[in-house]
XYZ file of C-alpha atoms in Angstrom:
116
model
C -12.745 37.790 -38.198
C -14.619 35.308 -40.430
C -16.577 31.942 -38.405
C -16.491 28.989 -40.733
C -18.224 25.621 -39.677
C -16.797 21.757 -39.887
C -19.629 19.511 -41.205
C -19.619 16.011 -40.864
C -20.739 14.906 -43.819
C -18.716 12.038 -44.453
C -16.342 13.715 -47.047
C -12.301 12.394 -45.869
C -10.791 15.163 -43.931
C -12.199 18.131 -42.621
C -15.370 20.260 -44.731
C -15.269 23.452 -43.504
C -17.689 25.938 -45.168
C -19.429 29.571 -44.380
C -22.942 28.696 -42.200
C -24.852 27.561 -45.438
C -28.575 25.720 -46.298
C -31.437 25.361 -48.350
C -33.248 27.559 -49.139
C -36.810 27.270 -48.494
C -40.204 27.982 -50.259
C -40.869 31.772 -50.288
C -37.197 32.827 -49.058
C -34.970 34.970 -51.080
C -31.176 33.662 -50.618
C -30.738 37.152 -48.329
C -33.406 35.450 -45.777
C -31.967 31.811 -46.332
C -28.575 33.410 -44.831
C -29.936 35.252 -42.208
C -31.974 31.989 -40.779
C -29.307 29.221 -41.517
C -26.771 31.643 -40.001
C -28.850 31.834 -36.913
C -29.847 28.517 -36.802
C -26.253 26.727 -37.140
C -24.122 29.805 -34.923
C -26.778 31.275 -32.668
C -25.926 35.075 -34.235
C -28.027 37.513 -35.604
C -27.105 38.961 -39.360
C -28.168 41.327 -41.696
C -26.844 41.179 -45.131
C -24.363 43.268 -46.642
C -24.303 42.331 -50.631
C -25.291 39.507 -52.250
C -21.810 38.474 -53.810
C -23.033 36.118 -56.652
C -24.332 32.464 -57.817
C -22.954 29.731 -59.728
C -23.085 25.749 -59.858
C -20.132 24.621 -57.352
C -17.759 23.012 -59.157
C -18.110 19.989 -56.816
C -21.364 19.644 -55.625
C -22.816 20.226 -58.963
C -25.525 22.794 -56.706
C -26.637 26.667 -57.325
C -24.771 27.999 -54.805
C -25.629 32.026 -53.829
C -22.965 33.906 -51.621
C -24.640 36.385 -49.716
C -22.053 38.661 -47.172
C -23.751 39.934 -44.071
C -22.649 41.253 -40.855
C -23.165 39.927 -37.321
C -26.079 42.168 -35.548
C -26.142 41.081 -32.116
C -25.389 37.001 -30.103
C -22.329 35.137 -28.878
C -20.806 32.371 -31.869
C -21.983 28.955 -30.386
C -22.643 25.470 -32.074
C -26.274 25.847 -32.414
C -26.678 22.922 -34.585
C -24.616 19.733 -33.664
C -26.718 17.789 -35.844
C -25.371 19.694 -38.809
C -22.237 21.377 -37.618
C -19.373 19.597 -36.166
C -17.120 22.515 -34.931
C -17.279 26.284 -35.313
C -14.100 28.486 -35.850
C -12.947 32.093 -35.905
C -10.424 32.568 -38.037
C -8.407 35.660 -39.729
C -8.355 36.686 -43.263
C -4.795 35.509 -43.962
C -5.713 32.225 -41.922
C -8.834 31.155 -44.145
C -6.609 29.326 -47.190
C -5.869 26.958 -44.614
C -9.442 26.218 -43.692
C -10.689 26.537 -47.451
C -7.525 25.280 -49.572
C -9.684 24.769 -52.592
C -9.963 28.348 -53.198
C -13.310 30.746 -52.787
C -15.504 31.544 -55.350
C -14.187 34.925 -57.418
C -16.480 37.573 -55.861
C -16.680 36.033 -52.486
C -12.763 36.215 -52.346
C -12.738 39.686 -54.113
C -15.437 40.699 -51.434
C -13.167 39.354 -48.451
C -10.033 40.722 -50.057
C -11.208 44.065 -50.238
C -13.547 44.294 -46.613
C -10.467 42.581 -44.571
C -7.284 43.915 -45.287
C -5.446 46.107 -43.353
């Protein structure tokens, strides 16, 4: 199972997205995704593998992908100021909720961890 979030941010349609933020002063990306994970779903992660970086294509942003496991905590909307809606959804299910395509690695990563 993969949990992508809906943000409200104004784009038309649904955003959905991996729990993702900014990260701060002092934080590696590894301890940006630990904390934003936390702080949007309420779970506890370690990381797995930092997947890769690159500008997205559409927000014009470094983006790093960093794949972690859940440690311990029940999925909840943590953050309704940034999240609108949290969802659990399958590996063959997530083109639906991310019809754009995923970055290369990231998709490679998921490809190769969830099948079967």
């Amino acid at each position: 199972m993969l949990l992508v979030c809906r943000r409200d941010d104004g784009a038309p349609g649904p955003t959905w997205q991996f729990p993702a933020g900014e990260i701060e002063a002092g934080e590696t990306a590894e301890e940006a995704a630990v904390r934003e994970t936390e702080e949007e779903t309420g779970l506890v992660v370690r990381v797995v593998a930092l997947l890769g970086e690159r500008v997205h294509p559409k927000t014009r942003r470094l983006m790093s992908y960093v794949a972690c496991e859940v440690v311990s905590g029940t999925p909840h909307l943590a953050d309704a100021e940034e999240l609108a809606e949290l969802a659990r959804v399958t590996h063959p299910e997530l083109p639906g909720y991310v019809p754009y395509g995923l970055f290369g690695p990231v998709q490679e990563y998921l490809d190769d961890s969830l099948r079967g």
